[in-house]
mmCIF file of N, CA and C in Angstrom:
data_model
loop_
_atom_site.group_PDB
_atom_site.id
_atom_site.type_symbol
_atom_site.label_atom_id
_atom_site.label_comp_id
_atom_site.label_asym_id
_atom_site.label_seq_id
_atom_site.Cartn_x
_atom_site.Cartn_y
_atom_site.Cartn_z
ATOM 1 N N UNK A 11 7.335 -14.431 -7.035
ATOM 2 C CA UNK A 11 6.720 -14.735 -8.293
ATOM 3 C C UNK A 11 7.677 -15.600 -9.115
ATOM 4 N N UNK A 12 7.194 -16.654 -9.655
ATOM 5 C CA UNK A 12 7.985 -17.568 -10.452
ATOM 6 C C UNK A 12 7.926 -17.136 -11.908
ATOM 7 N N UNK A 13 9.052 -17.172 -12.596
ATOM 8 C CA UNK A 13 9.059 -16.819 -14.007
ATOM 9 C C UNK A 13 9.532 -18.011 -14.830
ATOM 10 N N UNK A 14 9.134 -18.020 -16.079
ATOM 11 C CA UNK A 14 9.475 -19.099 -16.992
ATOM 12 C C UNK A 14 10.100 -18.490 -18.234
ATOM 13 N N UNK A 15 11.087 -19.151 -18.781
ATOM 14 C CA UNK A 15 11.735 -18.674 -19.981
ATOM 15 C C UNK A 15 11.789 -19.810 -20.985
ATOM 16 N N UNK A 16 11.394 -19.548 -22.215
ATOM 17 C CA UNK A 16 11.383 -20.567 -23.263
ATOM 18 C C UNK A 16 12.065 -20.008 -24.497
ATOM 19 N N UNK A 17 12.797 -20.847 -25.170
ATOM 20 C CA UNK A 17 13.441 -20.468 -26.431
ATOM 21 C C UNK A 17 12.991 -21.463 -27.494
ATOM 22 N N UNK A 18 12.351 -20.955 -28.525
ATOM 23 C CA UNK A 18 11.864 -21.792 -29.619
ATOM 24 C C UNK A 18 12.321 -21.130 -30.910
ATOM 25 N N UNK A 19 13.011 -21.902 -31.755
ATOM 26 C CA UNK A 19 13.469 -21.357 -33.025
ATOM 27 C C UNK A 19 13.030 -22.310 -34.132
ATOM 28 N N UNK A 20 11.891 -22.031 -34.749
ATOM 29 C CA UNK A 20 11.435 -22.908 -35.824
ATOM 30 C C UNK A 20 12.290 -22.730 -37.077
ATOM 31 N N UNK A 21 12.338 -23.764 -37.864
ATOM 32 C CA UNK A 21 13.041 -23.712 -39.149
ATOM 33 C C UNK A 21 12.214 -22.875 -40.124
ATOM 34 N N UNK A 22 12.821 -22.369 -41.195
ATOM 35 C CA UNK A 22 12.060 -21.593 -42.177
ATOM 36 C C UNK A 22 10.849 -22.374 -42.681
ATOM 37 N N UNK A 23 9.687 -21.721 -42.669
ATOM 38 C CA UNK A 23 8.454 -22.349 -43.116
ATOM 39 C C UNK A 23 7.819 -23.276 -42.101
ATOM 40 N N UNK A 24 8.401 -23.421 -40.946
ATOM 41 C CA UNK A 24 7.881 -24.324 -39.913
ATOM 42 C C UNK A 24 7.069 -23.525 -38.897
ATOM 43 N N UNK A 25 5.981 -24.115 -38.439
ATOM 44 C CA UNK A 25 5.110 -23.495 -37.441
ATOM 45 C C UNK A 25 5.329 -24.222 -36.119
ATOM 46 N N UNK A 26 5.537 -23.467 -35.060
ATOM 47 C CA UNK A 26 5.762 -24.058 -33.741
ATOM 48 C C UNK A 26 4.748 -23.505 -32.762
ATOM 49 N N UNK A 27 4.216 -24.385 -31.924
ATOM 50 C CA UNK A 27 3.243 -23.985 -30.916
ATOM 51 C C UNK A 27 3.640 -24.633 -29.601
ATOM 52 N N UNK A 28 3.490 -23.907 -28.507
ATOM 53 C CA UNK A 28 3.828 -24.445 -27.192
ATOM 54 C C UNK A 28 2.723 -24.095 -26.206
ATOM 55 N N UNK A 29 2.305 -25.070 -25.429
ATOM 56 C CA UNK A 29 1.338 -24.842 -24.353
ATOM 57 C C UNK A 29 2.115 -24.746 -23.051
ATOM 58 N N UNK A 30 1.887 -23.688 -22.324
ATOM 59 C CA UNK A 30 2.608 -23.461 -21.070
ATOM 60 C C UNK A 30 1.593 -23.355 -19.945
ATOM 61 N N UNK A 31 1.486 -24.383 -19.103
ATOM 62 C CA UNK A 31 0.542 -24.297 -17.980
ATOM 63 C C UNK A 31 1.118 -23.400 -16.880
ATOM 64 N N UNK A 32 0.317 -22.450 -16.446
ATOM 65 C CA UNK A 32 0.721 -21.558 -15.365
ATOM 66 C C UNK A 32 -0.254 -21.702 -14.215
ATOM 67 N N UNK A 33 0.230 -21.613 -12.985
ATOM 68 C CA UNK A 33 -0.686 -21.704 -11.856
ATOM 69 C C UNK A 33 -1.598 -20.485 -11.819
ATOM 70 N N UNK A 34 -2.860 -20.676 -11.407
ATOM 71 C CA UNK A 34 -3.761 -19.525 -11.325
ATOM 72 C C UNK A 34 -3.306 -18.574 -10.227
ATOM 73 N N UNK A 35 -3.491 -17.268 -10.446
ATOM 74 C CA UNK A 35 -3.112 -16.326 -9.397
ATOM 75 C C UNK A 35 -4.025 -16.486 -8.184
ATOM 76 N N UNK A 36 -3.447 -16.336 -7.017
ATOM 77 C CA UNK A 36 -4.266 -16.376 -5.816
ATOM 78 C C UNK A 36 -4.386 -14.950 -5.296
ATOM 79 N N UNK A 37 -5.584 -14.552 -4.959
ATOM 80 C CA UNK A 37 -5.811 -13.204 -4.468
ATOM 81 C C UNK A 37 -6.495 -12.337 -5.498
ATOM 82 N N UNK A 38 -6.743 -11.109 -5.121
ATOM 83 C CA UNK A 38 -7.463 -10.166 -5.967
ATOM 84 C C UNK A 38 -6.514 -9.455 -6.921
ATOM 85 N N UNK A 39 -7.066 -8.941 -7.993
ATOM 86 C CA UNK A 39 -6.309 -8.155 -8.963
ATOM 87 C C UNK A 39 -7.063 -6.847 -9.184
ATOM 88 N N UNK A 40 -6.338 -5.750 -9.211
ATOM 89 C CA UNK A 40 -6.907 -4.443 -9.510
ATOM 90 C C UNK A 40 -6.245 -3.957 -10.786
ATOM 91 N N UNK A 41 -7.060 -3.583 -11.758
ATOM 92 C CA UNK A 41 -6.515 -3.044 -13.001
ATOM 93 C C UNK A 41 -7.338 -1.833 -13.404
ATOM 94 N N UNK A 42 -6.772 -1.007 -14.239
ATOM 95 C CA UNK A 42 -7.511 0.164 -14.668
ATOM 96 C C UNK A 42 -6.816 0.901 -15.787
ATOM 97 N N UNK A 43 -7.326 2.078 -16.060
ATOM 98 C CA UNK A 43 -6.858 2.903 -17.158
ATOM 99 C C UNK A 43 -6.788 4.337 -16.667
ATOM 100 N N UNK A 44 -5.658 4.988 -16.892
ATOM 101 C CA UNK A 44 -5.513 6.404 -16.546
ATOM 102 C C UNK A 44 -5.701 7.213 -17.825
ATOM 103 N N UNK A 45 -6.673 8.122 -17.780
ATOM 104 C CA UNK A 45 -6.956 8.968 -18.936
ATOM 105 C C UNK A 45 -7.064 10.419 -18.504
ATOM 106 N N UNK A 46 -6.964 11.301 -19.483
ATOM 107 C CA UNK A 46 -7.280 12.709 -19.275
ATOM 108 C C UNK A 46 -8.140 13.147 -20.452
ATOM 109 N N UNK A 47 -8.335 14.425 -20.626
ATOM 110 C CA UNK A 47 -9.202 14.916 -21.697
ATOM 111 C C UNK A 47 -8.689 14.522 -23.088
ATOM 112 N N UNK A 48 -7.390 14.232 -23.202
ATOM 113 C CA UNK A 48 -6.802 13.864 -24.487
ATOM 114 C C UNK A 48 -6.756 12.359 -24.723
ATOM 115 N N UNK A 49 -7.180 11.558 -23.735
ATOM 116 C CA UNK A 49 -7.165 10.098 -23.887
ATOM 117 C C UNK A 49 -6.241 9.423 -22.892
ATOM 118 N N UNK A 50 -5.750 8.207 -23.204
ATOM 119 C CA UNK A 50 -4.892 7.458 -22.287
ATOM 120 C C UNK A 50 -3.609 8.211 -21.955
ATOM 121 N N UNK A 51 -3.145 8.050 -20.704
ATOM 122 C CA UNK A 51 -1.932 8.722 -20.247
ATOM 123 C C UNK A 51 -0.822 7.684 -20.070
ATOM 124 N N UNK A 52 0.202 7.778 -20.884
ATOM 125 C CA UNK A 52 1.365 6.905 -20.759
ATOM 126 C C UNK A 52 2.314 7.468 -19.713
ATOM 127 N N UNK A 53 2.893 6.591 -18.888
ATOM 128 C CA UNK A 53 3.893 7.018 -17.920
ATOM 129 C C UNK A 53 3.343 7.634 -16.656
ATOM 130 N N UNK A 54 2.041 7.480 -16.389
ATOM 131 C CA UNK A 54 1.474 8.002 -15.139
ATOM 132 C C UNK A 54 1.906 7.102 -13.980
ATOM 133 N N UNK A 55 2.239 7.697 -12.866
ATOM 134 C CA UNK A 55 2.594 6.951 -11.660
ATOM 135 C C UNK A 55 1.308 6.604 -10.916
ATOM 136 N N UNK A 56 1.121 5.323 -10.594
ATOM 137 C CA UNK A 56 -0.074 4.874 -9.879
ATOM 138 C C UNK A 56 0.387 4.180 -8.601
ATOM 139 N N UNK A 57 -0.085 4.679 -7.461
ATOM 140 C CA UNK A 57 0.249 4.113 -6.156
ATOM 141 C C UNK A 57 -0.958 3.362 -5.619
ATOM 142 N N UNK A 58 -0.728 2.195 -5.020
ATOM 143 C CA UNK A 58 -1.773 1.431 -4.337
ATOM 144 C C UNK A 58 -1.459 1.479 -2.852
ATOM 145 N N UNK A 59 -2.400 1.990 -2.064
ATOM 146 C CA UNK A 59 -2.190 2.145 -0.624
ATOM 147 C C UNK A 59 -3.306 1.463 0.150
ATOM 148 N N UNK A 60 -2.980 0.984 1.361
ATOM 149 C CA UNK A 60 -4.014 0.459 2.250
ATOM 150 C C UNK A 60 -4.777 1.645 2.806
ATOM 151 N N UNK A 61 -6.099 1.546 2.808
ATOM 152 C CA UNK A 61 -6.917 2.687 3.218
ATOM 153 C C UNK A 61 -6.705 3.047 4.691
ATOM 154 N N UNK A 62 -6.706 2.044 5.556
ATOM 155 C CA UNK A 62 -6.646 2.323 6.997
ATOM 156 C C UNK A 62 -5.324 2.951 7.420
ATOM 157 N N UNK A 63 -4.204 2.379 6.977
ATOM 158 C CA UNK A 63 -2.891 2.849 7.415
ATOM 159 C C UNK A 63 -2.234 3.816 6.433
ATOM 160 N N UNK A 64 -2.772 3.935 5.219
ATOM 161 C CA UNK A 64 -2.177 4.693 4.126
ATOM 162 C C UNK A 64 -0.784 4.193 3.775
ATOM 163 N N UNK A 65 -0.498 2.938 4.139
ATOM 164 C CA UNK A 65 0.784 2.310 3.830
ATOM 165 C C UNK A 65 0.838 1.978 2.342
ATOM 166 N N UNK A 66 1.971 2.302 1.720
ATOM 167 C CA UNK A 66 2.173 1.984 0.310
ATOM 168 C C UNK A 66 2.301 0.474 0.158
ATOM 169 N N UNK A 67 1.434 -0.119 -0.659
ATOM 170 C CA UNK A 67 1.468 -1.556 -0.925
ATOM 171 C C UNK A 67 2.384 -1.817 -2.105
ATOM 172 N N UNK A 68 2.180 -1.098 -3.199
ATOM 173 C CA UNK A 68 3.034 -1.199 -4.376
ATOM 174 C C UNK A 68 2.724 -0.040 -5.320
ATOM 175 N N UNK A 69 3.527 0.079 -6.353
ATOM 176 C CA UNK A 69 3.317 1.140 -7.333
ATOM 177 C C UNK A 69 3.678 0.623 -8.711
ATOM 178 N N UNK A 70 3.203 1.330 -9.725
ATOM 179 C CA UNK A 70 3.515 0.986 -11.102
ATOM 180 C C UNK A 70 3.413 2.236 -11.954
ATOM 181 N N UNK A 71 3.771 2.095 -13.213
ATOM 182 C CA UNK A 71 3.671 3.173 -14.192
ATOM 183 C C UNK A 71 2.811 2.654 -15.337
ATOM 184 N N UNK A 72 1.924 3.493 -15.853
ATOM 185 C CA UNK A 72 1.037 3.049 -16.923
ATOM 186 C C UNK A 72 1.816 2.776 -18.210
ATOM 187 N N UNK A 73 1.277 1.847 -18.994
ATOM 188 C CA UNK A 73 1.899 1.508 -20.270
ATOM 189 C C UNK A 73 1.479 2.512 -21.348
ATOM 190 N N UNK A 74 1.834 2.238 -22.586
ATOM 191 C CA UNK A 74 1.564 3.182 -23.682
ATOM 192 C C UNK A 74 0.076 3.398 -23.941
ATOM 193 N N UNK A 75 -0.778 2.492 -23.432
ATOM 194 C CA UNK A 75 -2.229 2.635 -23.583
ATOM 195 C C UNK A 75 -2.897 3.136 -22.310
ATOM 196 N N UNK A 76 -2.090 3.577 -21.325
ATOM 197 C CA UNK A 76 -2.621 4.107 -20.075
ATOM 198 C C UNK A 76 -3.046 3.044 -19.076
ATOM 199 N N UNK A 77 -2.735 1.774 -19.341
ATOM 200 C CA UNK A 77 -3.194 0.678 -18.482
ATOM 201 C C UNK A 77 -2.232 0.428 -17.314
ATOM 202 N N UNK A 78 -2.815 -0.067 -16.215
ATOM 203 C CA UNK A 78 -2.021 -0.494 -15.057
ATOM 204 C C UNK A 78 -2.718 -1.671 -14.411
ATOM 205 N N UNK A 79 -1.973 -2.422 -13.583
ATOM 206 C CA UNK A 79 -2.573 -3.521 -12.819
ATOM 207 C C UNK A 79 -1.716 -3.823 -11.606
ATOM 208 N N UNK A 80 -2.386 -4.307 -10.583
ATOM 209 C CA UNK A 80 -1.755 -4.739 -9.333
ATOM 210 C C UNK A 80 -2.299 -6.118 -8.999
ATOM 211 N N UNK A 81 -1.464 -6.998 -8.516
ATOM 212 C CA UNK A 81 -1.957 -8.295 -8.068
ATOM 213 C C UNK A 81 -0.943 -9.389 -8.266
ATOM 214 N N UNK A 82 -1.189 -10.500 -7.642
ATOM 215 C CA UNK A 82 -2.341 -10.741 -6.774
ATOM 216 C C UNK A 82 -2.200 -10.016 -5.434
ATOM 217 N N UNK A 83 -3.331 -9.598 -4.884
ATOM 218 C CA UNK A 83 -3.382 -8.857 -3.625
ATOM 219 C C UNK A 83 -4.146 -9.651 -2.580
ATOM 220 N N UNK A 84 -3.857 -9.361 -1.316
ATOM 221 C CA UNK A 84 -4.626 -9.972 -0.233
ATOM 222 C C UNK A 84 -6.065 -9.479 -0.317
ATOM 223 N N UNK A 85 -7.006 -10.396 -0.168
ATOM 224 C CA UNK A 85 -8.409 -10.003 -0.145
ATOM 225 C C UNK A 85 -8.766 -9.563 1.266
ATOM 226 N N UNK A 86 -9.599 -8.577 1.386
ATOM 227 C CA UNK A 86 -10.038 -8.131 2.707
ATOM 228 C C UNK A 86 -9.759 -6.669 2.966
ATOM 229 N N UNK A 87 -8.477 -6.231 2.887
ATOM 230 C CA UNK A 87 -8.232 -4.814 3.178
ATOM 231 C C UNK A 87 -8.868 -3.917 2.122
ATOM 232 N N UNK A 88 -9.212 -2.695 2.529
ATOM 233 C CA UNK A 88 -9.655 -1.688 1.584
ATOM 234 C C UNK A 88 -8.426 -0.961 1.052
ATOM 235 N N UNK A 89 -8.430 -0.669 -0.230
ATOM 236 C CA UNK A 89 -7.307 -0.003 -0.861
ATOM 237 C C UNK A 89 -7.767 1.309 -1.474
ATOM 238 N N UNK A 90 -6.816 2.193 -1.740
ATOM 239 C CA UNK A 90 -7.110 3.343 -2.573
ATOM 240 C C UNK A 90 -5.920 3.591 -3.481
ATOM 241 N N UNK A 91 -6.202 4.281 -4.582
ATOM 242 C CA UNK A 91 -5.191 4.567 -5.593
ATOM 243 C C UNK A 91 -4.883 6.049 -5.615
ATOM 244 N N UNK A 92 -3.657 6.369 -5.911
ATOM 245 C CA UNK A 92 -3.261 7.738 -6.228
ATOM 246 C C UNK A 92 -2.597 7.675 -7.587
ATOM 247 N N UNK A 93 -3.057 8.507 -8.490
ATOM 248 C CA UNK A 93 -2.505 8.525 -9.840
ATOM 249 C C UNK A 93 -2.031 9.929 -10.180
ATOM 250 N N UNK A 94 -0.878 10.004 -10.834
ATOM 251 C CA UNK A 94 -0.339 11.302 -11.240
ATOM 252 C C UNK A 94 0.297 11.150 -12.610
ATOM 253 N N UNK A 95 -0.180 11.959 -13.538
ATOM 254 C CA UNK A 95 0.445 11.915 -14.861
ATOM 255 C C UNK A 95 1.720 12.742 -14.821
ATOM 256 N N UNK A 96 2.639 12.468 -15.717
ATOM 257 C CA UNK A 96 3.901 13.225 -15.709
ATOM 258 C C UNK A 96 3.635 14.728 -15.748
ATOM 259 N N UNK A 97 4.141 15.446 -14.743
ATOM 260 C CA UNK A 97 3.960 16.890 -14.674
ATOM 261 C C UNK A 97 2.576 17.335 -14.257
ATOM 262 N N UNK A 98 1.727 16.385 -13.809
ATOM 263 C CA UNK A 98 0.352 16.727 -13.459
ATOM 264 C C UNK A 98 0.066 16.665 -11.978
ATOM 265 N N UNK A 99 -1.203 16.887 -11.636
ATOM 266 C CA UNK A 99 -1.659 16.833 -10.257
ATOM 267 C C UNK A 99 -2.002 15.394 -9.853
ATOM 268 N N UNK A 100 -1.975 15.146 -8.545
ATOM 269 C CA UNK A 100 -2.332 13.835 -8.024
ATOM 270 C C UNK A 100 -3.844 13.714 -7.973
ATOM 271 N N UNK A 101 -4.376 12.552 -8.363
ATOM 272 C CA UNK A 101 -5.815 12.296 -8.267
ATOM 273 C C UNK A 101 -6.020 11.085 -7.379
ATOM 274 N N UNK A 102 -6.929 11.189 -6.420
ATOM 275 C CA UNK A 102 -7.248 10.124 -5.475
ATOM 276 C C UNK A 102 -8.460 9.362 -5.947
ATOM 277 N N UNK A 103 -8.362 8.030 -5.943
ATOM 278 C CA UNK A 103 -9.481 7.163 -6.323
ATOM 279 C C UNK A 103 -9.675 6.156 -5.216
ATOM 280 N N UNK A 104 -10.870 6.132 -4.582
ATOM 281 C CA UNK A 104 -11.157 5.184 -3.512
ATOM 282 C C UNK A 104 -11.753 3.919 -4.085
ATOM 283 N N UNK A 105 -11.345 2.784 -3.532
ATOM 284 C CA UNK A 105 -11.831 1.480 -3.975
ATOM 285 C C UNK A 105 -12.559 0.818 -2.831
ATOM 286 N N UNK A 106 -13.768 0.327 -3.053
ATOM 287 C CA UNK A 106 -14.532 -0.387 -2.035
ATOM 288 C C UNK A 106 -14.340 -1.885 -2.181
ATOM 289 N N UNK A 107 -14.714 -2.619 -1.141
ATOM 290 C CA UNK A 107 -14.561 -4.066 -1.170
ATOM 291 C C UNK A 107 -15.665 -4.685 -1.995
#
């Protein structure tokens, strides 16, 4: 993944705007929200696995609003998610193509 870094320091009272062209992502993206009865869950561990082999593809932790995302991913394989909130039980979520 390529990253870009920009430093802009406008003078007092000056407005600065920058357009940054980024290449479009290639592949699929999976995003979602982890919630419980109290609302969004911050810090939940979310695993993305290939359905056939159960091989771990990648993992992430939800942000302060319970959101997560994976991608870009290869299109074609079936995936499933495992989510676990801190100190909680694991929940399995199957994803279809």
